[in-house]
């Protein structure tokens, strides 16, 4: 009986609907191996990244120093634009892959920023931005190089320079903080 329950649990995990994130992408295995994400995973991750960046930037506009506020202004503008572009390109059969709200991990990051004392804000926000943009560059590079939706693949490639610029700016923020 236990074997049957275990087999069923494994089947449920691996046969989950296409809306669920693939195990390889969720665990970071695809990124470590340089494997392109499934289109559904790319859509979900790109949309979640945009939502998280916008929410984090709104907090930075209130709590950040002058450099962080300037960076946050760019984040709101650029990530609002990419979010809109992404939504317009997602095929109808994959619209459900676009998350309606932040997932638990992203919400925890936002809560941590909201709860940060003003004197601790930079030490939370700056490295968070470096990490988030490293992840975004990896995601977009992998999809641009091996994605299976030509329109999204092209868009990922065209979006990469802005994400790399964001990463450079985030690294400068983090470096100047120390």
PDB file of C-alpha atoms in Angstrom, residues 5-153:
ATOM      1  CA  UNK A   5       0.896   5.777  -2.416  1.00  0.00           C
ATOM      2  CA  UNK A   6       4.503   6.709  -3.125  1.00  0.00           C
ATOM      3  CA  UNK A   7       4.125   5.848  -6.806  1.00  0.00           C
ATOM      4  CA  UNK A   8       0.972   7.951  -6.961  1.00  0.00           C
ATOM      5  CA  UNK A   9       2.742  10.893  -5.254  1.00  0.00           C
ATOM      6  CA  UNK A  10       5.621  10.703  -7.739  1.00  0.00           C
ATOM      7  CA  UNK A  11       3.154  10.520 -10.617  1.00  0.00           C
ATOM      8  CA  UNK A  12       1.293  13.595  -9.337  1.00  0.00           C
ATOM      9  CA  UNK A  13       4.519  15.595  -9.033  1.00  0.00           C
ATOM     10  CA  UNK A  14       5.801  14.721 -12.494  1.00  0.00           C
ATOM     11  CA  UNK A  15       2.454  14.717 -14.269  1.00  0.00           C
ATOM     12  CA  UNK A  16       1.286  18.006 -12.814  1.00  0.00           C
ATOM     13  CA  UNK A  17      -0.499  20.373 -15.148  1.00  0.00           C
ATOM     14  CA  UNK A  18       1.532  22.511 -17.515  1.00  0.00           C
ATOM     15  CA  UNK A  19       0.795  25.504 -15.288  1.00  0.00           C
ATOM     16  CA  UNK A  20       3.054  24.119 -12.591  1.00  0.00           C
ATOM     17  CA  UNK A  21       6.712  24.895 -12.820  1.00  0.00           C
ATOM     18  CA  UNK A  22       8.904  22.043 -13.972  1.00  0.00           C
ATOM     19  CA  UNK A  23      10.993  20.399 -11.285  1.00  0.00           C
ATOM     20  CA  UNK A  24      14.251  21.218 -13.098  1.00  0.00           C
ATOM     21  CA  UNK A  25      13.460  24.916 -13.286  1.00  0.00           C
ATOM     22  CA  UNK A  26      12.108  25.123  -9.749  1.00  0.00           C
ATOM     23  CA  UNK A  27      15.147  23.424  -8.256  1.00  0.00           C
ATOM     24  CA  UNK A  28      17.656  25.465 -10.268  1.00  0.00           C
ATOM     25  CA  UNK A  29      18.966  22.398 -12.098  1.00  0.00           C
ATOM     26  CA  UNK A  30      18.141  23.820 -15.536  1.00  0.00           C
ATOM     27  CA  UNK A  31      20.001  27.030 -14.743  1.00  0.00           C
ATOM     28  CA  UNK A  32      23.060  25.175 -13.448  1.00  0.00           C
ATOM     29  CA  UNK A  33      23.132  23.035 -16.589  1.00  0.00           C
ATOM     30  CA  UNK A  34      22.294  25.895 -18.955  1.00  0.00           C
ATOM     31  CA  UNK A  35      19.100  24.176 -20.133  1.00  0.00           C
ATOM     32  CA  UNK A  36      16.391  26.355 -21.682  1.00  0.00           C
ATOM     33  CA  UNK A  37      13.235  26.524 -19.596  1.00  0.00           C
ATOM     34  CA  UNK A  38       9.937  25.237 -20.909  1.00  0.00           C
ATOM     35  CA  UNK A  39       7.868  28.075 -22.373  1.00  0.00           C
ATOM     36  CA  UNK A  40       5.394  27.898 -19.471  1.00  0.00           C
ATOM     37  CA  UNK A  41       8.264  28.158 -16.974  1.00  0.00           C
ATOM     38  CA  UNK A  42       9.805  31.076 -18.864  1.00  0.00           C
ATOM     39  CA  UNK A  43       6.497  32.955 -18.876  1.00  0.00           C
ATOM     40  CA  UNK A  44       5.880  32.285 -15.181  1.00  0.00           C
ATOM     41  CA  UNK A  45       9.409  33.195 -14.108  1.00  0.00           C
ATOM     42  CA  UNK A  46       9.634  36.324 -16.280  1.00  0.00           C
ATOM     43  CA  UNK A  47       6.242  37.582 -15.074  1.00  0.00           C
ATOM     44  CA  UNK A  48       7.059  36.795 -11.430  1.00  0.00           C
ATOM     45  CA  UNK A  49      10.393  38.574 -11.772  1.00  0.00           C
ATOM     46  CA  UNK A  50       8.702  41.684 -13.181  1.00  0.00           C
ATOM     47  CA  UNK A  51       6.074  41.746 -10.422  1.00  0.00           C
ATOM     48  CA  UNK A  52       8.690  41.274  -7.709  1.00  0.00           C
ATOM     49  CA  UNK A  53      10.978  43.954  -9.155  1.00  0.00           C
ATOM     50  CA  UNK A  54       8.139  46.460  -9.359  1.00  0.00           C
ATOM     51  CA  UNK A  55       7.018  45.797  -5.775  1.00  0.00           C
ATOM     52  CA  UNK A  56      10.584  45.937  -4.440  1.00  0.00           C
ATOM     53  CA  UNK A  57      11.213  49.165  -6.338  1.00  0.00           C
ATOM     54  CA  UNK A  58       8.127  50.798  -4.858  1.00  0.00           C
ATOM     55  CA  UNK A  59       9.525  50.100  -1.395  1.00  0.00           C
ATOM     56  CA  UNK A  60      12.967  51.361  -2.438  1.00  0.00           C
ATOM     57  CA  UNK A  61      11.407  54.592  -3.681  1.00  0.00           C
ATOM     58  CA  UNK A  62      10.240  55.178  -0.108  1.00  0.00           C
ATOM     59  CA  UNK A  63      13.065  53.718   1.971  1.00  0.00           C
ATOM     60  CA  UNK A  64      16.124  53.849  -0.263  1.00  0.00           C
ATOM     61  CA  UNK A  65      18.955  56.316  -0.530  1.00  0.00           C
ATOM     62  CA  UNK A  66      19.225  58.621  -3.573  1.00  0.00           C
ATOM     63  CA  UNK A  67      20.991  55.999  -5.733  1.00  0.00           C
ATOM     64  CA  UNK A  68      18.505  53.292  -4.794  1.00  0.00           C
ATOM     65  CA  UNK A  69      15.586  55.614  -5.549  1.00  0.00           C
ATOM     66  CA  UNK A  70      17.027  56.366  -8.992  1.00  0.00           C
ATOM     67  CA  UNK A  71      17.590  52.648  -9.620  1.00  0.00           C
ATOM     68  CA  UNK A  72      14.063  51.884  -8.379  1.00  0.00           C
ATOM     69  CA  UNK A  73      12.582  54.416 -10.793  1.00  0.00           C
ATOM     70  CA  UNK A  74      14.318  52.585 -13.662  1.00  0.00           C
ATOM     71  CA  UNK A  75      13.053  49.239 -12.304  1.00  0.00           C
ATOM     72  CA  UNK A  76       9.428  50.373 -12.230  1.00  0.00           C
ATOM     73  CA  UNK A  77       9.622  51.836 -15.729  1.00  0.00           C
ATOM     74  CA  UNK A  78      11.528  48.977 -17.377  1.00  0.00           C
ATOM     75  CA  UNK A  79       9.772  46.092 -15.645  1.00  0.00           C
ATOM     76  CA  UNK A  80       6.335  47.584 -16.256  1.00  0.00           C
ATOM     77  CA  UNK A  81       7.265  47.757 -19.942  1.00  0.00           C
ATOM     78  CA  UNK A  82       8.563  44.177 -20.129  1.00  0.00           C
ATOM     79  CA  UNK A  83       5.552  42.909 -18.201  1.00  0.00           C
ATOM     80  CA  UNK A  84       3.214  44.530 -20.696  1.00  0.00           C
ATOM     81  CA  UNK A  85       5.236  43.203 -23.648  1.00  0.00           C
ATOM     82  CA  UNK A  86       5.271  39.685 -22.229  1.00  0.00           C
ATOM     83  CA  UNK A  87       1.519  39.645 -21.627  1.00  0.00           C
ATOM     84  CA  UNK A  88       0.878  40.760 -25.200  1.00  0.00           C
ATOM     85  CA  UNK A  89       2.999  37.939 -26.650  1.00  0.00           C
ATOM     86  CA  UNK A  90       1.841  34.989 -24.587  1.00  0.00           C
ATOM     87  CA  UNK A  91      -0.184  32.574 -26.722  1.00  0.00           C
ATOM     88  CA  UNK A  92      -3.806  32.161 -25.615  1.00  0.00           C
ATOM     89  CA  UNK A  93      -3.251  28.562 -24.550  1.00  0.00           C
ATOM     90  CA  UNK A  94      -0.509  29.707 -22.112  1.00  0.00           C
ATOM     91  CA  UNK A  95      -2.190  32.818 -20.625  1.00  0.00           C
ATOM     92  CA  UNK A  96      -2.848  30.879 -17.427  1.00  0.00           C
ATOM     93  CA  UNK A  97       0.926  30.590 -16.913  1.00  0.00           C
ATOM     94  CA  UNK A  98       1.013  34.293 -16.047  1.00  0.00           C
ATOM     95  CA  UNK A  99       0.778  34.491 -12.267  1.00  0.00           C
ATOM     96  CA  UNK A 100      -1.908  36.726 -10.805  1.00  0.00           C
ATOM     97  CA  UNK A 101       0.035  37.446  -7.623  1.00  0.00           C
ATOM     98  CA  UNK A 102       3.428  36.956  -6.036  1.00  0.00           C
ATOM     99  CA  UNK A 103       4.410  33.438  -5.044  1.00  0.00           C
ATOM    100  CA  UNK A 104       5.476  32.683  -1.461  1.00  0.00           C
ATOM    101  CA  UNK A 105       9.210  33.130  -2.097  1.00  0.00           C
ATOM    102  CA  UNK A 106       8.712  36.507  -3.780  1.00  0.00           C
ATOM    103  CA  UNK A 107       6.265  37.646  -1.118  1.00  0.00           C
ATOM    104  CA  UNK A 108       8.815  36.791   1.590  1.00  0.00           C
ATOM    105  CA  UNK A 109      11.395  38.983  -0.153  1.00  0.00           C
ATOM    106  CA  UNK A 110       8.955  41.876  -0.353  1.00  0.00           C
ATOM    107  CA  UNK A 111       7.959  41.452   3.291  1.00  0.00           C
ATOM    108  CA  UNK A 112      11.625  41.448   4.295  1.00  0.00           C
ATOM    109  CA  UNK A 113      12.128  44.759   2.466  1.00  0.00           C
ATOM    110  CA  UNK A 114       8.980  46.290   3.979  1.00  0.00           C
ATOM    111  CA  UNK A 115      10.055  45.234   7.469  1.00  0.00           C
ATOM    112  CA  UNK A 116      13.664  46.405   7.083  1.00  0.00           C
ATOM    113  CA  UNK A 117      14.724  49.291   9.276  1.00  0.00           C
ATOM    114  CA  UNK A 118      15.864  52.315   7.245  1.00  0.00           C
ATOM    115  CA  UNK A 119      19.484  51.756   8.292  1.00  0.00           C
ATOM    116  CA  UNK A 120      19.282  48.101   7.162  1.00  0.00           C
ATOM    117  CA  UNK A 121      17.389  48.658   3.919  1.00  0.00           C
ATOM    118  CA  UNK A 122      20.422  48.902   1.617  1.00  0.00           C
ATOM    119  CA  UNK A 123      21.908  45.698   3.017  1.00  0.00           C
ATOM    120  CA  UNK A 124      18.672  43.894   2.097  1.00  0.00           C
ATOM    121  CA  UNK A 125      17.738  45.589  -1.184  1.00  0.00           C
ATOM    122  CA  UNK A 126      21.105  45.921  -2.936  1.00  0.00           C
ATOM    123  CA  UNK A 127      22.238  42.256  -2.799  1.00  0.00           C
ATOM    124  CA  UNK A 128      18.642  41.161  -3.519  1.00  0.00           C
ATOM    125  CA  UNK A 129      18.793  43.148  -6.761  1.00  0.00           C
ATOM    126  CA  UNK A 130      22.110  41.589  -7.764  1.00  0.00           C
ATOM    127  CA  UNK A 131      20.759  38.088  -7.167  1.00  0.00           C
ATOM    128  CA  UNK A 132      17.433  38.765  -8.901  1.00  0.00           C
ATOM    129  CA  UNK A 133      19.123  40.194 -11.979  1.00  0.00           C
ATOM    130  CA  UNK A 134      21.662  37.360 -12.197  1.00  0.00           C
ATOM    131  CA  UNK A 135      18.709  34.974 -12.186  1.00  0.00           C
ATOM    132  CA  UNK A 136      16.852  37.028 -14.803  1.00  0.00           C
ATOM    133  CA  UNK A 137      19.879  37.217 -17.105  1.00  0.00           C
ATOM    134  CA  UNK A 138      20.298  33.443 -16.831  1.00  0.00           C
ATOM    135  CA  UNK A 139      16.605  32.806 -17.515  1.00  0.00           C
ATOM    136  CA  UNK A 140      16.481  35.110 -20.547  1.00  0.00           C
ATOM    137  CA  UNK A 141      19.811  33.880 -21.975  1.00  0.00           C
ATOM    138  CA  UNK A 142      18.730  30.268 -21.700  1.00  0.00           C
ATOM    139  CA  UNK A 143      15.363  30.950 -23.323  1.00  0.00           C
ATOM    140  CA  UNK A 144      16.860  33.178 -26.051  1.00  0.00           C
ATOM    141  CA  UNK A 145      19.301  30.377 -26.917  1.00  0.00           C
ATOM    142  CA  UNK A 146      16.976  27.401 -26.703  1.00  0.00           C
ATOM    143  CA  UNK A 147      13.350  28.402 -26.217  1.00  0.00           C
ATOM    144  CA  UNK A 148      10.668  26.783 -28.362  1.00  0.00           C
ATOM    145  CA  UNK A 149       8.412  29.807 -29.012  1.00  0.00           C
ATOM    146  CA  UNK A 150      10.061  31.923 -31.723  1.00  0.00           C
ATOM    147  CA  UNK A 151       8.321  35.168 -30.743  1.00  0.00           C
ATOM    148  CA  UNK A 152       9.206  34.841 -27.049  1.00  0.00           C
ATOM    149  CA  UNK A 153      12.699  33.610 -27.898  1.00  0.00           C
TER     150      UNK A 153
END
